JSON list of N, CA and C in Angstrom, two decimals:
[
{"chain": "A", "resi": 2, "resn": "VAL", "atom": "N", "xyz": [13.10, 9.08, 4.39]},
{"chain": "A", "resi": 2, "resn": "VAL", "atom": "CA", "xyz": [11.80, 8.96, 3.97]},
{"chain": "A", "resi": 2, "resn": "VAL", "atom": "C", "xyz": [11.60, 8.96, 2.62]},
{"chain": "A", "resi": 3, "resn": "TRP", "atom": "N", "xyz": [11.06, 8.10, 1.90]},
{"chain": "A", "resi": 3, "resn": "TRP", "atom": "CA", "xyz": [10.87, 7.80, 0.55]},
{"chain": "A", "resi": 3, "resn": "TRP", "atom": "C", "xyz": [9.14, 8.23, 0.21]},
{"chain": "A", "resi": 4, "resn": "ILE", "atom": "N", "xyz": [8.98, 9.05, -0.68]},
{"chain": "A", "resi": 4, "resn": "ILE", "atom": "CA", "xyz": [7.57, 9.24, -1.04]},
{"chain": "A", "resi": 4, "resn": "ILE", "atom": "C", "xyz": [7.57, 9.07, -2.58]},
{"chain": "A", "resi": 5, "resn": "PHE", "atom": "N", "xyz": [6.77, 7.97, -3.05]},
{"chain": "A", "resi": 5, "resn": "PHE", "atom": "CA", "xyz": [6.41, 7.80, -4.27]},
{"chain": "A", "resi": 5, "resn": "PHE", "atom": "C", "xyz": [5.05, 8.52, -4.65]},
{"chain": "A", "resi": 6, "resn": "GLN", "atom": "N", "xyz": [5.04, 9.04, -5.75]},
{"chain": "A", "resi": 6, "resn": "GLN", "atom": "CA", "xyz": [3.85, 9.83, -6.18]},
{"chain": "A", "resi": 6, "resn": "GLN", "atom": "C", "xyz": [3.41, 8.99, -7.44]},
{"chain": "A", "resi": 7, "resn": "ILE", "atom": "N", "xyz": [2.28, 8.59, -7.44]},
{"chain": "A", "resi": 7, "resn": "ILE", "atom": "CA", "xyz": [1.39, 7.85, -8.78]},
{"chain": "A", "resi": 7, "resn": "ILE", "atom": "C", "xyz": [0.59, 8.73, -9.12]},
{"chain": "A", "resi": 8, "resn": "ALA", "atom": "N", "xyz": [0.58, 9.01, -10.32]},
{"chain": "A", "resi": 8, "resn": "ALA", "atom": "CA", "xyz": [-0.48, 10.02, -11.03]},
{"chain": "A", "resi": 8, "resn": "ALA", "atom": "C", "xyz": [-1.72, 9.36, -11.43]},
{"chain": "A", "resi": 9, "resn": "GLN", "atom": "N", "xyz": [-1.76, 8.02, -11.28]},
{"chain": "A", "resi": 9, "resn": "GLN", "atom": "CA", "xyz": [-3.10, 7.33, -11.78]},
{"chain": "A", "resi": 9, "resn": "GLN", "atom": "C", "xyz": [-3.29, 6.28, -10.71]},
{"chain": "A", "resi": 10, "resn": "ASN", "atom": "N", "xyz": [-3.69, 5.14, -11.12]},
{"chain": "A", "resi": 10, "resn": "ASN", "atom": "CA", "xyz": [-4.06, 4.04, -10.35]},
{"chain": "A", "resi": 10, "resn": "ASN", "atom": "C", "xyz": [-2.65, 3.19, -9.91]},
{"chain": "A", "resi": 11, "resn": "LEU", "atom": "N", "xyz": [-2.52, 2.47, -8.72]},
{"chain": "A", "resi": 11, "resn": "LEU", "atom": "CA", "xyz": [-1.49, 1.64, -8.47]},
{"chain": "A", "resi": 11, "resn": "LEU", "atom": "C", "xyz": [-2.13, 0.31, -8.38]},
{"chain": "A", "resi": 12, "resn": "THR", "atom": "N", "xyz": [-1.65, -0.68, -9.15]},
{"chain": "A", "resi": 12, "resn": "THR", "atom": "CA", "xyz": [-1.99, -2.04, -9.12]},
{"chain": "A", "resi": 12, "resn": "THR", "atom": "C", "xyz": [-0.87, -3.04, -8.73]},
{"chain": "A", "resi": 13, "resn": "VAL", "atom": "N", "xyz": [-0.99, -3.56, -7.77]},
{"chain": "A", "resi": 13, "resn": "VAL", "atom": "CA", "xyz": [0.00, -4.61, -7.23]},
{"chain": "A", "resi": 13, "resn": "VAL", "atom": "C", "xyz": [-0.23, -6.02, -7.66]},
{"chain": "A", "resi": 14, "resn": "GLY", "atom": "N", "xyz": [0.31, -6.70, -8.58]},
{"chain": "A", "resi": 14, "resn": "GLY", "atom": "CA", "xyz": [-0.04, -7.77, -9.07]},
{"chain": "A", "resi": 14, "resn": "GLY", "atom": "C", "xyz": [-0.20, -9.06, -8.13]},
{"chain": "A", "resi": 15, "resn": "ASN", "atom": "N", "xyz": [-0.94, -10.08, -8.65]},
{"chain": "A", "resi": 15, "resn": "ASN", "atom": "CA", "xyz": [-1.09, -11.34, -7.56]},
{"chain": "A", "resi": 15, "resn": "ASN", "atom": "C", "xyz": [0.16, -11.79, -7.41]},
{"chain": "A", "resi": 16, "resn": "GLY", "atom": "N", "xyz": [0.38, -12.03, -6.05]},
{"chain": "A", "resi": 16, "resn": "GLY", "atom": "CA", "xyz": [1.68, -12.80, -5.61]},
{"chain": "A", "resi": 16, "resn": "GLY", "atom": "C", "xyz": [2.89, -11.90, -5.56]},
{"chain": "A", "resi": 17, "resn": "ALA", "atom": "N", "xyz": [2.68, -10.63, -5.93]},
{"chain": "A", "resi": 17, "resn": "ALA", "atom": "CA", "xyz": [3.87, -9.59, -5.97]},
{"chain": "A", "resi": 17, "resn": "ALA", "atom": "C", "xyz": [4.34, -9.38, -4.44]},
{"chain": "A", "resi": 18, "resn": "ILE", "atom": "N", "xyz": [5.47, -9.33, -4.35]},
{"chain": "A", "resi": 18, "resn": "ILE", "atom": "CA", "xyz": [6.14, -8.89, -3.04]},
{"chain": "A", "resi": 18, "resn": "ILE", "atom": "C", "xyz": [7.09, -7.59, -3.17]},
{"chain": "A", "resi": 19, "resn": "VAL", "atom": "N", "xyz": [6.47, -6.44, -2.36]},
{"chain": "A", "resi": 19, "resn": "VAL", "atom": "CA", "xyz": [7.48, -5.37, -2.27]},
{"chain": "A", "resi": 19, "resn": "VAL", "atom": "C", "xyz": [8.42, -5.54, -1.15]},
{"chain": "A", "resi": 20, "resn": "THR", "atom": "N", "xyz": [9.67, -5.53, -1.28]},
{"chain": "A", "resi": 20, "resn": "THR", "atom": "CA", "xyz": [10.76, -5.76, -0.47]},
{"chain": "A", "resi": 20, "resn": "THR", "atom": "C", "xyz": [11.41, -4.44, -0.29]},
{"chain": "A", "resi": 21, "resn": "LEU", "atom": "N", "xyz": [11.71, -4.03, 0.88]},
{"chain": "A", "resi": 21, "resn": "LEU", "atom": "CA", "xyz": [12.46, -2.82, 1.31]},
{"chain": "A", "resi": 21, "resn": "LEU", "atom": "C", "xyz": [13.95, -3.12, 1.75]},
{"chain": "A", "resi": 22, "resn": "THR", "atom": "N", "xyz": [14.95, -2.59, 1.31]},
{"chain": "A", "resi": 22, "resn": "THR", "atom": "CA", "xyz": [16.28, -2.86, 1.52]},
{"chain": "A", "resi": 22, "resn": "THR", "atom": "C", "xyz": [17.07, -1.63, 1.78]},
{"chain": "A", "resi": 23, "resn": "GLY", "atom": "N", "xyz": [18.29, -1.63, 2.19]},
{"chain": "A", "resi": 23, "resn": "GLY", "atom": "CA", "xyz": [19.07, -0.61, 2.49]},
{"chain": "A", "resi": 23, "resn": "GLY", "atom": "C", "xyz": [18.49, 0.17, 3.67]},
{"chain": "A", "resi": 24, "resn": "GLY", "atom": "N", "xyz": [18.19, -0.37, 4.62]},
{"chain": "A", "resi": 24, "resn": "GLY", "atom": "CA", "xyz": [17.60, 0.30, 5.90]},
{"chain": "A", "resi": 24, "resn": "GLY", "atom": "C", "xyz": [16.21, 0.85, 5.93]},
{"chain": "A", "resi": 25, "resn": "ALA", "atom": "N", "xyz": [15.72, 0.87, 4.57]},
{"chain": "A", "resi": 25, "resn": "ALA", "atom": "CA", "xyz": [14.29, 1.37, 4.55]},
{"chain": "A", "resi": 25, "resn": "ALA", "atom": "C", "xyz": [13.27, 0.62, 5.54]},
{"chain": "A", "resi": 26, "resn": "GLN", "atom": "N", "xyz": [12.36, 1.42, 6.10]},
{"chain": "A", "resi": 26, "resn": "GLN", "atom": "CA", "xyz": [11.38, 0.92, 6.94]},
{"chain": "A", "resi": 26, "resn": "GLN", "atom": "C", "xyz": [10.04, 1.29, 6.54]},
{"chain": "A", "resi": 27, "resn": "ALA", "atom": "N", "xyz": [9.02, 0.25, 6.81]},
{"chain": "A", "resi": 27, "resn": "ALA", "atom": "CA", "xyz": [7.64, 0.70, 6.12]},
{"chain": "A", "resi": 27, "resn": "ALA", "atom": "C", "xyz": [7.10, 1.90, 6.67]},
{"chain": "A", "resi": 28, "resn": "LYS", "atom": "N", "xyz": [7.34, 2.36, 7.90]},
{"chain": "A", "resi": 28, "resn": "LYS", "atom": "CA", "xyz": [6.88, 3.52, 8.74]},
{"chain": "A", "resi": 28, "resn": "LYS", "atom": "C", "xyz": [7.36, 4.80, 7.78]},
{"chain": "A", "resi": 29, "resn": "ASN", "atom": "N", "xyz": [8.56, 4.69, 6.88]},
{"chain": "A", "resi": 29, "resn": "ASN", "atom": "CA", "xyz": [9.04, 5.72, 6.39]},
{"chain": "A", "resi": 29, "resn": "ASN", "atom": "C", "xyz": [8.91, 5.80, 4.64]},
{"chain": "A", "resi": 30, "resn": "VAL", "atom": "N", "xyz": [8.00, 4.85, 4.22]},
{"chain": "A", "resi": 30, "resn": "VAL", "atom": "CA", "xyz": [7.88, 4.85, 2.76]},
{"chain": "A", "resi": 30, "resn": "VAL", "atom": "C", "xyz": [6.40, 5.02, 2.55]},
{"chain": "A", "resi": 31, "resn": "PHE", "atom": "N", "xyz": [6.18, 6.18, 1.72]},
{"chain": "A", "resi": 31, "resn": "PHE", "atom": "CA", "xyz": [4.97, 6.68, 1.53]},
{"chain": "A", "resi": 31, "resn": "PHE", "atom": "C", "xyz": [4.47, 6.54, 0.11]},
{"chain": "A", "resi": 32, "resn": "TRP", "atom": "N", "xyz": [3.36, 5.82, -0.31]},
{"chain": "A", "resi": 32, "resn": "TRP", "atom": "CA", "xyz": [2.74, 5.75, -1.54]},
{"chain": "A", "resi": 32, "resn": "TRP", "atom": "C", "xyz": [1.53, 6.80, -1.79]},
{"chain": "A", "resi": 33, "resn": "GLN", "atom": "N", "xyz": [1.79, 7.90, -2.43]},
{"chain": "A", "resi": 33, "resn": "GLN", "atom": "CA", "xyz": [0.76, 8.87, -2.65]},
{"chain": "A", "resi": 33, "resn": "GLN", "atom": "C", "xyz": [0.04, 8.44, -3.99]},
{"chain": "A", "resi": 34, "resn": "VAL", "atom": "N", "xyz": [-1.08, 8.08, -3.86]},
{"chain": "A", "resi": 34, "resn": "VAL", "atom": "CA", "xyz": [-1.83, 7.51, -5.12]},
{"chain": "A", "resi": 34, "resn": "VAL", "atom": "C", "xyz": [-3.21, 8.47, -5.52]},
{"chain": "A", "resi": 35, "resn": "ALA", "atom": "N", "xyz": [-3.11, 8.94, -6.85]},
{"chain": "A", "resi": 35, "resn": "ALA", "atom": "CA", "xyz": [-3.95, 9.86, -7.32]},
{"chain": "A", "resi": 35, "resn": "ALA", "atom": "C", "xyz": [-5.20, 9.37, -7.45]},
{"chain": "A", "resi": 36, "resn": "GLY", "atom": "N", "xyz": [-5.15, 7.98, -7.92]},
{"chain": "A", "resi": 36, "resn": "GLY", "atom": "CA", "xyz": [-6.44, 7.20, -8.15]},
{"chain": "A", "resi": 36, "resn": "GLY", "atom": "C", "xyz": [-6.62, 6.25, -7.15]},
{"chain": "A", "resi": 37, "resn": "GLN", "atom": "N", "xyz": [-6.93, 4.97, -7.65]},
{"chain": "A", "resi": 37, "resn": "GLN", "atom": "CA", "xyz": [-7.06, 3.77, -6.47]},
{"chain": "A", "resi": 37, "resn": "GLN", "atom": "C", "xyz": [-5.97, 2.86, -6.60]},
{"chain": "A", "resi": 38, "resn": "ALA", "atom": "N", "xyz": [-5.88, 2.33, -5.30]},
{"chain": "A", "resi": 38, "resn": "ALA", "atom": "CA", "xyz": [-4.97, 1.20, -5.09]},
{"chain": "A", "resi": 38, "resn": "ALA", "atom": "C", "xyz": [-5.54, 0.06, -4.91]},
{"chain": "A", "resi": 39, "resn": "THR", "atom": "N", "xyz": [-5.04, -1.00, -5.69]},
{"chain": "A", "resi": 39, "resn": "THR", "atom": "CA", "xyz": [-5.62, -2.53, -5.62]},
{"chain": "A", "resi": 39, "resn": "THR", "atom": "C", "xyz": [-4.25, -3.41, -5.46]},
{"chain": "A", "resi": 40, "resn": "LEU", "atom": "N", "xyz": [-4.33, -4.11, -4.21]},
{"chain": "A", "resi": 40, "resn": "LEU", "atom": "CA", "xyz": [-3.30, -5.08, -4.02]},
{"chain": "A", "resi": 40, "resn": "LEU", "atom": "C", "xyz": [-3.95, -6.49, -4.32]},
{"chain": "A", "resi": 41, "resn": "GLY", "atom": "N", "xyz": [-3.24, -7.14, -5.09]},
{"chain": "A", "resi": 41, "resn": "GLY", "atom": "CA", "xyz": [-3.67, -8.43, -5.62]},
{"chain": "A", "resi": 41, "resn": "GLY", "atom": "C", "xyz": [-3.63, -9.59, -4.69]},
{"chain": "A", "resi": 42, "resn": "THR", "atom": "N", "xyz": [-4.15, -10.72, -5.09]},
{"chain": "A", "resi": 42, "resn": "THR", "atom": "CA", "xyz": [-4.27, -11.89, -4.24]},
{"chain": "A", "resi": 42, "resn": "THR", "atom": "C", "xyz": [-2.92, -12.26, -3.82]},
{"chain": "A", "resi": 43, "resn": "THR", "atom": "N", "xyz": [-2.87, -12.47, -2.43]},
{"chain": "A", "resi": 43, "resn": "THR", "atom": "CA", "xyz": [-1.59, -12.99, -1.83]},
{"chain": "A", "resi": 43, "resn": "THR", "atom": "C", "xyz": [-0.48, -12.03, -2.08]},
{"chain": "A", "resi": 44, "resn": "SER", "atom": "N", "xyz": [-0.50, -10.83, -2.47]},
{"chain": "A", "resi": 44, "resn": "SER", "atom": "CA", "xyz": [0.67, -10.02, -2.49]},
{"chain": "A", "resi": 44, "resn": "SER", "atom": "C", "xyz": [0.76, -9.50, -1.22]},
{"chain": "A", "resi": 45, "resn": "GLN", "atom": "N", "xyz": [2.27, -9.11, -0.98]},
{"chain": "A", "resi": 45, "resn": "GLN", "atom": "CA", "xyz": [2.88, -8.57, 0.29]},
{"chain": "A", "resi": 45, "resn": "GLN", "atom": "C", "xyz": [3.44, -7.14, -0.05]},
{"chain": "A", "resi": 46, "resn": "PHE", "atom": "N", "xyz": [2.68, -6.13, 0.58]},
{"chain": "A", "resi": 46, "resn": "PHE", "atom": "CA", "xyz": [3.23, -4.75, 0.41]},
{"chain": "A", "resi": 46, "resn": "PHE", "atom": "C", "xyz": [3.74, -4.24, 1.71]},
{"chain": "A", "resi": 47, "resn": "GLN", "atom": "N", "xyz": [4.60, -3.17, 1.54]},
{"chain": "A", "resi": 47, "resn": "GLN", "atom": "CA", "xyz": [5.20, -2.33, 2.53]},
{"chain": "A", "resi": 47, "resn": "GLN", "atom": "C", "xyz": [5.01, -1.12, 2.25]},
{"chain": "A", "resi": 48, "resn": "GLY", "atom": "N", "xyz": [4.80, -0.24, 3.44]},
{"chain": "A", "resi": 48, "resn": "GLY", "atom": "CA", "xyz": [4.69, 1.34, 3.37]},
{"chain": "A", "resi": 48, "resn": "GLY", "atom": "C", "xyz": [3.10, 1.74, 3.67]},
{"chain": "A", "resi": 49, "resn": "ILE", "atom": "N", "xyz": [3.17, 2.99, 3.61]},
{"chain": "A", "resi": 49, "resn": "ILE", "atom": "CA", "xyz": [1.89, 3.65, 3.97]},
{"chain": "A", "resi": 49, "resn": "ILE", "atom": "C", "xyz": [1.23, 4.10, 2.68]},
{"chain": "A", "resi": 50, "resn": "ILE", "atom": "N", "xyz": [0.00, 3.70, 2.36]},
{"chain": "A", "resi": 50, "resn": "ILE", "atom": "CA", "xyz": [-0.69, 4.06, 1.06]},
{"chain": "A", "resi": 50, "resn": "ILE", "atom": "C", "xyz": [-1.69, 5.07, 1.39]},
{"chain": "A", "resi": 51, "resn": "LEU", "atom": "N", "xyz": [-1.46, 6.27, 0.71]},
{"chain": "A", "resi": 51, "resn": "LEU", "atom": "CA", "xyz": [-2.59, 7.19, 0.63]},
{"chain": "A", "resi": 51, "resn": "LEU", "atom": "C", "xyz": [-3.21, 7.45, -0.46]},
{"chain": "A", "resi": 52, "resn": "SER", "atom": "N", "xyz": [-4.32, 7.04, -0.61]},
{"chain": "A", "resi": 52, "resn": "SER", "atom": "CA", "xyz": [-5.14, 7.11, -1.93]},
{"chain": "A", "resi": 52, "resn": "SER", "atom": "C", "xyz": [-6.21, 8.15, -1.86]},
{"chain": "A", "resi": 53, "resn": "GLN", "atom": "N", "xyz": [-6.30, 8.74, -3.00]},
{"chain": "A", "resi": 53, "resn": "GLN", "atom": "CA", "xyz": [-7.47, 9.94, -3.14]},
{"chain": "A", "resi": 53, "resn": "GLN", "atom": "C", "xyz": [-8.74, 9.10, -3.30]},
{"chain": "A", "resi": 54, "resn": "THR", "atom": "N", "xyz": [-8.64, 7.83, -3.67]},
{"chain": "A", "resi": 54, "resn": "THR", "atom": "CA", "xyz": [-10.05, 7.25, -3.70]},
{"chain": "A", "resi": 54, "resn": "THR", "atom": "C", "xyz": [-10.21, 5.98, -3.10]},
{"chain": "A", "resi": 55, "resn": "LEU", "atom": "N", "xyz": [-10.09, 4.80, -3.58]},
{"chain": "A", "resi": 55, "resn": "LEU", "atom": "CA", "xyz": [-10.30, 3.51, -2.96]},
{"chain": "A", "resi": 55, "resn": "LEU", "atom": "C", "xyz": [-8.79, 2.88, -2.75]},
{"chain": "A", "resi": 56, "resn": "ILE", "atom": "N", "xyz": [-9.00, 2.03, -1.61]},
{"chain": "A", "resi": 56, "resn": "ILE", "atom": "CA", "xyz": [-7.80, 1.03, -1.49]},
{"chain": "A", "resi": 56, "resn": "ILE", "atom": "C", "xyz": [-8.38, -0.34, -1.44]},
{"chain": "A", "resi": 57, "resn": "SER", "atom": "N", "xyz": [-8.20, -1.31, -2.25]},
{"chain": "A", "resi": 57, "resn": "SER", "atom": "CA", "xyz": [-8.77, -2.56, -2.23]},
{"chain": "A", "resi": 57, "resn": "SER", "atom": "C", "xyz": [-7.76, -3.70, -1.94]},
{"chain": "A", "resi": 58, "resn": "PHE", "atom": "N", "xyz": [-7.85, -4.55, -1.08]},
{"chain": "A", "resi": 58, "resn": "PHE", "atom": "CA", "xyz": [-7.12, -5.64, -0.74]},
{"chain": "A", "resi": 58, "resn": "PHE", "atom": "C", "xyz": [-7.77, -7.01, -1.30]},
{"chain": "A", "resi": 59, "resn": "ASN", "atom": "N", "xyz": [-7.25, -7.60, -2.09]},
{"chain": "A", "resi": 59, "resn": "ASN", "atom": "CA", "xyz": [-7.97, -8.99, -2.40]},
{"chain": "A", "resi": 59, "resn": "ASN", "atom": "C", "xyz": [-7.42, -9.88, -1.54]},
{"chain": "A", "resi": 60, "resn": "THR", "atom": "N", "xyz": [-8.02, -11.17, -1.72]},
{"chain": "A", "resi": 60, "resn": "THR", "atom": "CA", "xyz": [-8.01, -12.30, -0.62]},
{"chain": "A", "resi": 60, "resn": "THR", "atom": "C", "xyz": [-6.40, -12.63, -0.62]},
{"chain": "A", "resi": 61, "resn": "GLY", "atom": "N", "xyz": [-6.19, -12.66, 0.81]},
{"chain": "A", "resi": 61, "resn": "GLY", "atom": "CA", "xyz": [-4.89, -12.99, 1.30]},
{"chain": "A", "resi": 61, "resn": "GLY", "atom": "C", "xyz": [-3.56, -11.91, 1.07]},
{"chain": "A", "resi": 62, "resn": "ALA", "atom": "N", "xyz": [-3.98, -10.87, 0.76]},
{"chain": "A", "resi": 62, "resn": "ALA", "atom": "CA", "xyz": [-3.16, -9.81, 0.72]},
{"chain": "A", "resi": 62, "resn": "ALA", "atom": "C", "xyz": [-2.69, -9.30, 1.88]},
{"chain": "A", "resi": 63, "resn": "THR", "atom": "N", "xyz": [-1.25, -8.93, 2.16]},
{"chain": "A", "resi": 63, "resn": "THR", "atom": "CA", "xyz": [-0.77, -8.50, 3.44]},
{"chain": "A", "resi": 63, "resn": "THR", "atom": "C", "xyz": [-0.08, -7.21, 3.26]},
{"chain": "A", "resi": 64, "resn": "ILE", "atom": "N", "xyz": [-0.22, -6.24, 4.19]},
{"chain": "A", "resi": 64, "resn": "ILE", "atom": "CA", "xyz": [0.28, -5.19, 4.28]},
{"chain": "A", "resi": 64, "resn": "ILE", "atom": "C", "xyz": [1.01, -4.68, 5.55]},
{"chain": "A", "resi": 65, "resn": "THR", "atom": "N", "xyz": [2.53, -4.30, 5.58]},
{"chain": "A", "resi": 65, "resn": "THR", "atom": "CA", "xyz": [3.07, -3.79, 6.91]},
{"chain": "A", "resi": 65, "resn": "THR", "atom": "C", "xyz": [3.09, -2.38, 6.56]},
{"chain": "A", "resi": 66, "resn": "GLY", "atom": "N", "xyz": [2.33, -1.63, 7.25]},
{"chain": "A", "resi": 66, "resn": "GLY", "atom": "CA", "xyz": [2.20, -0.24, 6.92]},
{"chain": "A", "resi": 66, "resn": "GLY", "atom": "C", "xyz": [0.73, 0.15, 7.30]},
{"chain": "A", "resi": 67, "resn": "ARG", "atom": "N", "xyz": [0.04, 1.15, 6.63]},
{"chain": "A", "resi": 67, "resn": "ARG", "atom": "CA", "xyz": [-1.08, 1.67, 6.87]},
{"chain": "A", "resi": 67, "resn": "ARG", "atom": "C", "xyz": [-1.85, 1.97, 5.59]},
{"chain": "A", "resi": 68, "resn": "ALA", "atom": "N", "xyz": [-3.10, 1.99, 5.51]},
{"chain": "A", "resi": 68, "resn": "ALA", "atom": "CA", "xyz": [-3.92, 2.01, 4.40]},
{"chain": "A", "resi": 68, "resn": "ALA", "atom": "C", "xyz": [-4.95, 3.20, 4.52]},
{"chain": "A", "resi": 69, "resn": "LEU", "atom": "N", "xyz": [-4.70, 4.39, 3.99]},
{"chain": "A", "resi": 69, "resn": "LEU", "atom": "CA", "xyz": [-5.66, 5.53, 4.08]},
{"chain": "A", "resi": 69, "resn": "LEU", "atom": "C", "xyz": [-6.10, 6.08, 2.93]},
{"chain": "A", "resi": 70, "resn": "ALA", "atom": "N", "xyz": [-7.38, 6.30, 2.80]},
{"chain": "A", "resi": 70, "resn": "ALA", "atom": "CA", "xyz": [-8.18, 6.52, 1.53]},
{"chain": "A", "resi": 70, "resn": "ALA", "atom": "C", "xyz": [-9.09, 7.64, 1.93]},
{"chain": "A", "resi": 71, "resn": "GLN", "atom": "N", "xyz": [-9.50, 8.45, 1.04]},
{"chain": "A", "resi": 71, "resn": "GLN", "atom": "CA", "xyz": [-10.45, 9.52, 1.16]},
{"chain": "A", "resi": 71, "resn": "GLN", "atom": "C", "xyz": [-11.83, 8.80, 1.12]},
{"chain": "A", "resi": 72, "resn": "THR", "atom": "N", "xyz": [-12.22, 7.74, 0.36]},
{"chain": "A", "resi": 72, "resn": "THR", "atom": "CA", "xyz": [-13.36, 7.17, 0.16]},
{"chain": "A", "resi": 72, "resn": "THR", "atom": "C", "xyz": [-13.60, 5.92, 0.95]},
{"chain": "A", "resi": 73, "resn": "ALA", "atom": "N", "xyz": [-12.74, 4.85, 0.70]},
{"chain": "A", "resi": 73, "resn": "ALA", "atom": "CA", "xyz": [-13.12, 3.56, 1.35]},
{"chain": "A", "resi": 73, "resn": "ALA", "atom": "C", "xyz": [-11.78, 2.70, 1.24]},
{"chain": "A", "resi": 74, "resn": "VAL", "atom": "N", "xyz": [-11.56, 1.77, 2.38]},
{"chain": "A", "resi": 74, "resn": "VAL", "atom": "CA", "xyz": [-10.78, 0.84, 2.15]},
{"chain": "A", "resi": 74, "resn": "VAL", "atom": "C", "xyz": [-11.43, -0.48, 2.42]},
{"chain": "A", "resi": 75, "resn": "THR", "atom": "N", "xyz": [-11.20, -1.47, 1.20]},
{"chain": "A", "resi": 75, "resn": "THR", "atom": "CA", "xyz": [-11.94, -2.84, 1.56]},
{"chain": "A", "resi": 75, "resn": "THR", "atom": "C", "xyz": [-10.87, -3.89, 1.77]},
{"chain": "A", "resi": 76, "resn": "LEU", "atom": "N", "xyz": [-11.22, -4.61, 2.74]},
{"chain": "A", "resi": 76, "resn": "LEU", "atom": "CA", "xyz": [-10.30, -5.85, 3.19]},
{"chain": "A", "resi": 76, "resn": "LEU", "atom": "C", "xyz": [-11.01, -7.05, 2.91]},
{"chain": "A", "resi": 77, "resn": "ASN", "atom": "N", "xyz": [-10.33, -8.00, 2.41]},
{"chain": "A", "resi": 77, "resn": "ASN", "atom": "CA", "xyz": [-10.73, -9.32, 2.22]},
{"chain": "A", "resi": 77, "resn": "ASN", "atom": "C", "xyz": [-9.77, -10.41, 2.45]},
{"chain": "A", "resi": 78, "resn": "ALA", "atom": "N", "xyz": [-10.04, -10.84, 3.68]},
{"chain": "A", "resi": 78, "resn": "ALA", "atom": "CA", "xyz": [-8.98, -11.90, 4.45]},
{"chain": "A", "resi": 78, "resn": "ALA", "atom": "C", "xyz": [-7.55, -11.50, 4.27]},
{"chain": "A", "resi": 79, "resn": "THR", "atom": "N", "xyz": [-7.62, -10.18, 4.79]},
{"chain": "A", "resi": 79, "resn": "THR", "atom": "CA", "xyz": [-6.15, -9.42, 4.79]},
{"chain": "A", "resi": 79, "resn": "THR", "atom": "C", "xyz": [-5.60, -9.17, 6.04]},
{"chain": "A", "resi": 80, "resn": "SER", "atom": "N", "xyz": [-4.24, -9.17, 6.00]},
{"chain": "A", "resi": 80, "resn": "SER", "atom": "CA", "xyz": [-3.25, -9.00, 7.19]},
{"chain": "A", "resi": 80, "resn": "SER", "atom": "C", "xyz": [-2.87, -7.55, 7.08]},
{"chain": "A", "resi": 81, "resn": "VAL", "atom": "N", "xyz": [-3.12, -6.80, 8.17]},
{"chain": "A", "resi": 81, "resn": "VAL", "atom": "CA", "xyz": [-2.40, -5.47, 8.35]},
{"chain": "A", "resi": 81, "resn": "VAL", "atom": "C", "xyz": [-1.72, -5.45, 9.57]},
{"chain": "A", "resi": 82, "resn": "THR", "atom": "N", "xyz": [-0.29, -5.05, 9.38]},
{"chain": "A", "resi": 82, "resn": "THR", "atom": "CA", "xyz": [0.60, -5.07, 10.48]},
{"chain": "A", "resi": 82, "resn": "THR", "atom": "C", "xyz": [1.05, -3.58, 10.59]},
{"chain": "A", "resi": 83, "resn": "HIS", "atom": "N", "xyz": [1.13, -3.13, 11.81]},
{"chain": "A", "resi": 83, "resn": "HIS", "atom": "CA", "xyz": [1.52, -1.71, 12.19]},
{"chain": "A", "resi": 83, "resn": "HIS", "atom": "C", "xyz": [3.10, -1.79, 11.89]},
{"chain": "A", "resi": 84, "resn": "PRO", "atom": "N", "xyz": [3.61, -0.64, 11.23]},
{"chain": "A", "resi": 84, "resn": "PRO", "atom": "CA", "xyz": [4.98, -0.60, 10.75]},
{"chain": "A", "resi": 84, "resn": "PRO", "atom": "C", "xyz": [5.73, -0.28, 12.17]}
]
């Protein structure tokens, strides 16, 4: 299990790809975000995002994992795949 703790916002750039290696699986990677998480256009993300505020997926963003937020999760032509 990997837990990444981000003290502020998490921003994944447009077209960025998060790749897991060394046997890591999306269901075992947690991204704990104190602020909001924004996934850029056509970005590919892996893991479970736990956000204190908002999680926003821009057009064409994909996630293998889950998106859990205390306020809102916005999806815009987004693909979500169960890990």
